[in-house]
Short mmCIF file of C-alpha atoms in Angstrom, two decimals:
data_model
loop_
_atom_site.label_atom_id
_atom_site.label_comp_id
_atom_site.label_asym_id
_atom_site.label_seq_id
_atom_site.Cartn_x
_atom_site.Cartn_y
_atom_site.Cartn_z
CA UNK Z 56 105.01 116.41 97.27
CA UNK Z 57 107.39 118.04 95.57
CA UNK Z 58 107.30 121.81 95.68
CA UNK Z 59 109.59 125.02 94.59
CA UNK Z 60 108.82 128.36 95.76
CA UNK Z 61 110.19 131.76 94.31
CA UNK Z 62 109.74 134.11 97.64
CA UNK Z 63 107.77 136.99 95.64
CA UNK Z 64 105.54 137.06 91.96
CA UNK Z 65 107.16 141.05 92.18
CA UNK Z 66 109.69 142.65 93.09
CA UNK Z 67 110.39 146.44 92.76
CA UNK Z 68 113.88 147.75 92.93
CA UNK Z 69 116.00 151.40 91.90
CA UNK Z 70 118.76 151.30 89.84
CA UNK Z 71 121.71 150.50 90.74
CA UNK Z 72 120.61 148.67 93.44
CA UNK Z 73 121.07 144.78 94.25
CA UNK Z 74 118.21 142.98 93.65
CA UNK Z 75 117.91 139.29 95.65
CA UNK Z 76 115.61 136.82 94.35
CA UNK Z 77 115.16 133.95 96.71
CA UNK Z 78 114.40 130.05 95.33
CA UNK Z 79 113.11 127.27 97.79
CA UNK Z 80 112.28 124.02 97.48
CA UNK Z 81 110.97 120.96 99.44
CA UNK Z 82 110.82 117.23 99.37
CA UNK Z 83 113.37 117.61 96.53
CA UNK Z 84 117.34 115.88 95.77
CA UNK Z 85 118.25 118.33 92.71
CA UNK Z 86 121.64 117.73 91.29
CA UNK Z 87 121.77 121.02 89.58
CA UNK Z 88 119.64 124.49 90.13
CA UNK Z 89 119.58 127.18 86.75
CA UNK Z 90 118.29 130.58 86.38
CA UNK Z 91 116.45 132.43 83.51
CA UNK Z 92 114.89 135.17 82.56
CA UNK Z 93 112.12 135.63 80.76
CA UNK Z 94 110.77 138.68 78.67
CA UNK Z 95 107.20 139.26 77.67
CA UNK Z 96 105.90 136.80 74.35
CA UNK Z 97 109.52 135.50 74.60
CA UNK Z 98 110.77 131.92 75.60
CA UNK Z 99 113.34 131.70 78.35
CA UNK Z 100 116.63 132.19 78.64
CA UNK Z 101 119.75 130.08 80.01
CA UNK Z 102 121.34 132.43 82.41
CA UNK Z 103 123.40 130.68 84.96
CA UNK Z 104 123.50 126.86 86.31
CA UNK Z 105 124.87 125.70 89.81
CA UNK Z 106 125.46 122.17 90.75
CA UNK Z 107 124.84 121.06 93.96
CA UNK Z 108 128.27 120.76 95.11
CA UNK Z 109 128.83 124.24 94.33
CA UNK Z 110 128.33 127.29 96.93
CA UNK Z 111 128.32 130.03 94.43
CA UNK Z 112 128.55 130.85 90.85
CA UNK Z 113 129.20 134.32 89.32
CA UNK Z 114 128.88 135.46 85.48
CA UNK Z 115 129.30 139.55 85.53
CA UNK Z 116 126.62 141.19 87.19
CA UNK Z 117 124.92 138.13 88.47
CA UNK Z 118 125.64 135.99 91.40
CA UNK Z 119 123.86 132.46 92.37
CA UNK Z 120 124.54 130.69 95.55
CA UNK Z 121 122.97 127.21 96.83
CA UNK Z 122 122.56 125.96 100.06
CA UNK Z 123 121.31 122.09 100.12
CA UNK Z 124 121.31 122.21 103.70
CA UNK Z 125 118.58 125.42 103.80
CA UNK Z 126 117.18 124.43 100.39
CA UNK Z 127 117.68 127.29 99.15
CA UNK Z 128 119.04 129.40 96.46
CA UNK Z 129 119.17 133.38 95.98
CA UNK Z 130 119.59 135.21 92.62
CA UNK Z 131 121.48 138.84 93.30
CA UNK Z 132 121.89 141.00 90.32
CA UNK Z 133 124.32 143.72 91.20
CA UNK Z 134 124.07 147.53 89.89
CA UNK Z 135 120.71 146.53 88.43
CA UNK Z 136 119.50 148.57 85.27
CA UNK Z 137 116.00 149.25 83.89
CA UNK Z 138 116.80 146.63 81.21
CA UNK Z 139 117.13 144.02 83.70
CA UNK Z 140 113.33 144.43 84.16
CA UNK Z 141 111.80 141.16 83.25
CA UNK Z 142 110.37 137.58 85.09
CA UNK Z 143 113.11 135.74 86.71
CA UNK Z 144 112.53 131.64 86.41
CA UNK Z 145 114.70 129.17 88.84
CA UNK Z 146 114.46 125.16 87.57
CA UNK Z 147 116.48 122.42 89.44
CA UNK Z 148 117.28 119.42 87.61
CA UNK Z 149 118.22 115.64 88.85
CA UNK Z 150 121.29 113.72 86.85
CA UNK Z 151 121.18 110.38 85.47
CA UNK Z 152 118.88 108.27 83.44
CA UNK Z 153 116.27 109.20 80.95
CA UNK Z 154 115.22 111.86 83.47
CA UNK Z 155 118.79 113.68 82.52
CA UNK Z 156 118.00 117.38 81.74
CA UNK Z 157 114.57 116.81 83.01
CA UNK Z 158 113.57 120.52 85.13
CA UNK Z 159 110.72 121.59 87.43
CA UNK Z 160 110.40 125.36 87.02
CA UNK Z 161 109.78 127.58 90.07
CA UNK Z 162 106.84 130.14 89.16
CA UNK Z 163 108.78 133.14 88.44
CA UNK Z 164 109.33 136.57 89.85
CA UNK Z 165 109.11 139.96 88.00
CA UNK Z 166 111.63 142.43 88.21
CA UNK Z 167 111.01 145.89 88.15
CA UNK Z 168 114.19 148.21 87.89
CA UNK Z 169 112.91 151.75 88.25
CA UNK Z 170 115.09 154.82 87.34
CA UNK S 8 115.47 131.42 69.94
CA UNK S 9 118.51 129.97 67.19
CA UNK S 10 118.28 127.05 66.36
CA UNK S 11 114.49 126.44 67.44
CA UNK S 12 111.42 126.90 65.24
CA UNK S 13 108.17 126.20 66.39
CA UNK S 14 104.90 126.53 63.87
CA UNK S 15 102.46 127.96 64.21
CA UNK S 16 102.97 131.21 66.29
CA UNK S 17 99.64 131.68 66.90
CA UNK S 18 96.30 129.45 66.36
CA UNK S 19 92.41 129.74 67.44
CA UNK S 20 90.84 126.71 66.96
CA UNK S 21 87.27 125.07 68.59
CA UNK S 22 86.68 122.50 71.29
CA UNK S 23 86.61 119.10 70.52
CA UNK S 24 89.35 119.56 67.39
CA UNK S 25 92.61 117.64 67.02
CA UNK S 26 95.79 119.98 67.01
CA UNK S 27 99.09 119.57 66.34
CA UNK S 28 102.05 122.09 67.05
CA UNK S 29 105.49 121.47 65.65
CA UNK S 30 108.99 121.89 66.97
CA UNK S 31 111.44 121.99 64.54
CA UNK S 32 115.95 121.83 65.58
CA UNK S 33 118.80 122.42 63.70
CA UNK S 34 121.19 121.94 66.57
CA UNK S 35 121.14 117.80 66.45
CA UNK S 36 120.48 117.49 70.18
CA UNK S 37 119.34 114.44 71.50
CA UNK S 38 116.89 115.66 74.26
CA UNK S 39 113.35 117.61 73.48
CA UNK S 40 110.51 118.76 75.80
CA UNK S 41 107.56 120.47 75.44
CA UNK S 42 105.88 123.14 78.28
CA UNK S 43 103.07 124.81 78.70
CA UNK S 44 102.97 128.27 80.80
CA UNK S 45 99.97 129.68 82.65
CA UNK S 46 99.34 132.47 85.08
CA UNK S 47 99.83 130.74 88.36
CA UNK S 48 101.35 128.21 87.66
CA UNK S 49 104.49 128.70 85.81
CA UNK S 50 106.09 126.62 83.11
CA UNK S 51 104.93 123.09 83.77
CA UNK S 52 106.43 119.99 81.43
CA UNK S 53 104.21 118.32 79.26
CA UNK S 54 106.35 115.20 77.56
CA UNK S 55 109.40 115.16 77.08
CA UNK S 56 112.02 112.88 74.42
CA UNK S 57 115.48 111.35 74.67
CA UNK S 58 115.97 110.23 71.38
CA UNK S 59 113.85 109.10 68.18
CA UNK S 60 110.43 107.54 69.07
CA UNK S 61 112.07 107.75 73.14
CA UNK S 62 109.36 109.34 74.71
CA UNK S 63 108.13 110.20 78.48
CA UNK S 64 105.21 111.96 80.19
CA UNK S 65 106.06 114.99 82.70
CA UNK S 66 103.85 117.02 84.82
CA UNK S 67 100.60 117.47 82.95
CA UNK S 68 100.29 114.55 80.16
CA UNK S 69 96.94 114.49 80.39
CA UNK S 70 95.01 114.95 77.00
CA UNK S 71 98.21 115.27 74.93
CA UNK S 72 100.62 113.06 72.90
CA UNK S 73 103.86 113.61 71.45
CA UNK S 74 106.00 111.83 68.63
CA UNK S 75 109.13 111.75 67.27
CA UNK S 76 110.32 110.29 64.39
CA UNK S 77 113.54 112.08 63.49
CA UNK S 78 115.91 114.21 65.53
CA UNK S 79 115.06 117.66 64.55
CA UNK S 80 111.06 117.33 64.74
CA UNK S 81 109.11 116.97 67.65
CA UNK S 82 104.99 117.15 67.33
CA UNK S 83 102.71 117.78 70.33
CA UNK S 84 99.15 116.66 69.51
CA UNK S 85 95.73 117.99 71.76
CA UNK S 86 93.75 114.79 69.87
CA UNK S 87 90.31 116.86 71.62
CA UNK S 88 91.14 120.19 72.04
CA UNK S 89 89.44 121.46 75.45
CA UNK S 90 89.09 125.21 77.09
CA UNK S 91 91.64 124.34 79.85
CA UNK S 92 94.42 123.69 76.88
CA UNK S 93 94.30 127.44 76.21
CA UNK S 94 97.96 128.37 77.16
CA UNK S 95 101.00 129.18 76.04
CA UNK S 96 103.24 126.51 74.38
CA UNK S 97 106.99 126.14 74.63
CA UNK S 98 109.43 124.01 72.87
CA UNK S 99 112.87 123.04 74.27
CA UNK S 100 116.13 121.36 73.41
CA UNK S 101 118.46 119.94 76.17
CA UNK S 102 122.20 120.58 75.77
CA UNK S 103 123.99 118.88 78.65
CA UNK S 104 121.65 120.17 81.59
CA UNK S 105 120.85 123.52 79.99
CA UNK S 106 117.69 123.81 77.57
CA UNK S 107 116.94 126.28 75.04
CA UNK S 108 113.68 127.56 74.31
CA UNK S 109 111.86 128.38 71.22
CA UNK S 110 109.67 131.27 70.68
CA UNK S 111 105.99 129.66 71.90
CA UNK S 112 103.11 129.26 70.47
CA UNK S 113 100.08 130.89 71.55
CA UNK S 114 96.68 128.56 71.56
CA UNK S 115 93.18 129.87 72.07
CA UNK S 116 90.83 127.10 72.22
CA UNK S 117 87.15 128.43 72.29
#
C-alpha cells in the first residue's frame, strides 16, 4: 500500500542551526511533493512545491530537494529561529484527471528551535 | 486563512445526531476538499470536489457525505454522528497543485 513517512514526530534543534527534515515514501508515482507548516489551532500553510523533475527548490531560508530514485525528499531550514518552531507537513500529489490537486499528507514533524 | 471561512469553529454535539459543517470561498476556485486531522495519523482526506455537484471519496469516506451546489460552498455532513468522528476538521481550496486551508473546525462528539 501506499505509505509516506516523515523520519521523526520531533525534532529539537539551536538556533541558528540547519534543521533537516526527511520525507519518504513507498509504492507511490507523485508528480509533485509540497511542504507546510503548521502552527497550533491553525490550518496549514503552502510553503514550497517541487515537481518531480526537479532536484531542488529554494525560497530564502528554506531548501527542498527530491530524489525519485531514493524516494525521498529532505526539508533544510537554514539559520533556524525560535519562530520557526512549529509541525512541518510534506504531501505529494499525482497530475491529471479528477485526481488533479488530490494530496496524501505525511504525518508531520515538530520543530523545536531552542535559543 | 483569506479567502476561506469555515462555520462553526467549534461544536459539541451527541452520538447518533446529523451534523453539518460548512466551507465557505471567495476565491472562485474550482477544486475543494475536506480533511480531518488526528494524533497519529495526520491529515487524512475525507471527499473531495472538482466542480459543482463533481464529487469524490478520499481516504476515510466512511460515515460522511459532501455536496456542492455552487462554487463557493462546500457542506460536509456526519448523517450519525459517532465517537470516532471526534477530530479536527479542515477545509481546502486547490489552486493549481497548491491548496489553502481554512481555519478548522473543532468537533466533540460525546
Amino acid at each position: 500500500s501506499q505509505k509516506i513517512e516523515q523520519n521523526s514526530e520531533a525534532l529539537n534543534i539551536q538556533e541558528g542551526k540547519t534543521a533537516t527534515l526527511t520525507c519518504n515514501y513507498t509504492n507511490y508515482s507523485p508528480a509533485y511533493l509540497q511542504w507546510y507548516r503548521q502552527d497550533p489551532g491553525r490550518g496549514p500553510v503552502f510553503l514550497l512545491l517541487i515537481r518531480e523533475n526537479e532536484k531542488e527548490k529554494r525560497k530564502e531560508r528554506l531548501k527542498v530537494t527530491f530524489d525519485t530514485t531514493l524516494k525521498q525528499s529532505l526539508f533544510h531550514i537554514t539559520a533556524s529561529q525560535p519562530a520557526d518552531s512549529a509541525t512541518y507537513l510534506c504531501a505529494l500529489g499525482v497530475a491529471g484527471g479528477t485526481s488533479y490537486g488530490k494530496l496524501t499528507f505525511g504525518q508531520g514533524t515538530i520543530l523545536t528551535v531552542h535559543p | 486563512d483569506a479567502g476561506i471561512t469555515q462555520s462553526p469553529r467549534h461544536k459539541v454535539t451527541e452520538t447518533g445526531t446529523p451534523v453539518t459543517l460548512r466551507c465557505h470561498q471567495t476565491e472562485n476556485h474550482r477544486y475543494m476538499y475536506w480533511y480531518r486531522q488526528d494524533p497519529g495519523h495526520g491529515l487524512r482526506l475525507i471527499h473531495y470536489s472538482y466542480g459543482v455537484k463533481d464529487t469524490d471519496k478520499g481516504e476515510v469516506s466512511d460515515g460522511y457525505s459532501v455536496s456542492r451546489s455552487k462554487t463557493e460552498d462546500f457542506l460536509l455532513t456526519l448523517e450519525s454522528a459517532t465517537s470516532s468522528q471526534t477530530s479536527v476538521y479542515f477545509c481546502a481550496i486547490g489552486a493549481r497543485e497548491t491548496q489553502y486551508f481554512g481555519p478548522g473546525t473543532r468537533l466533540l462528539v460525546l
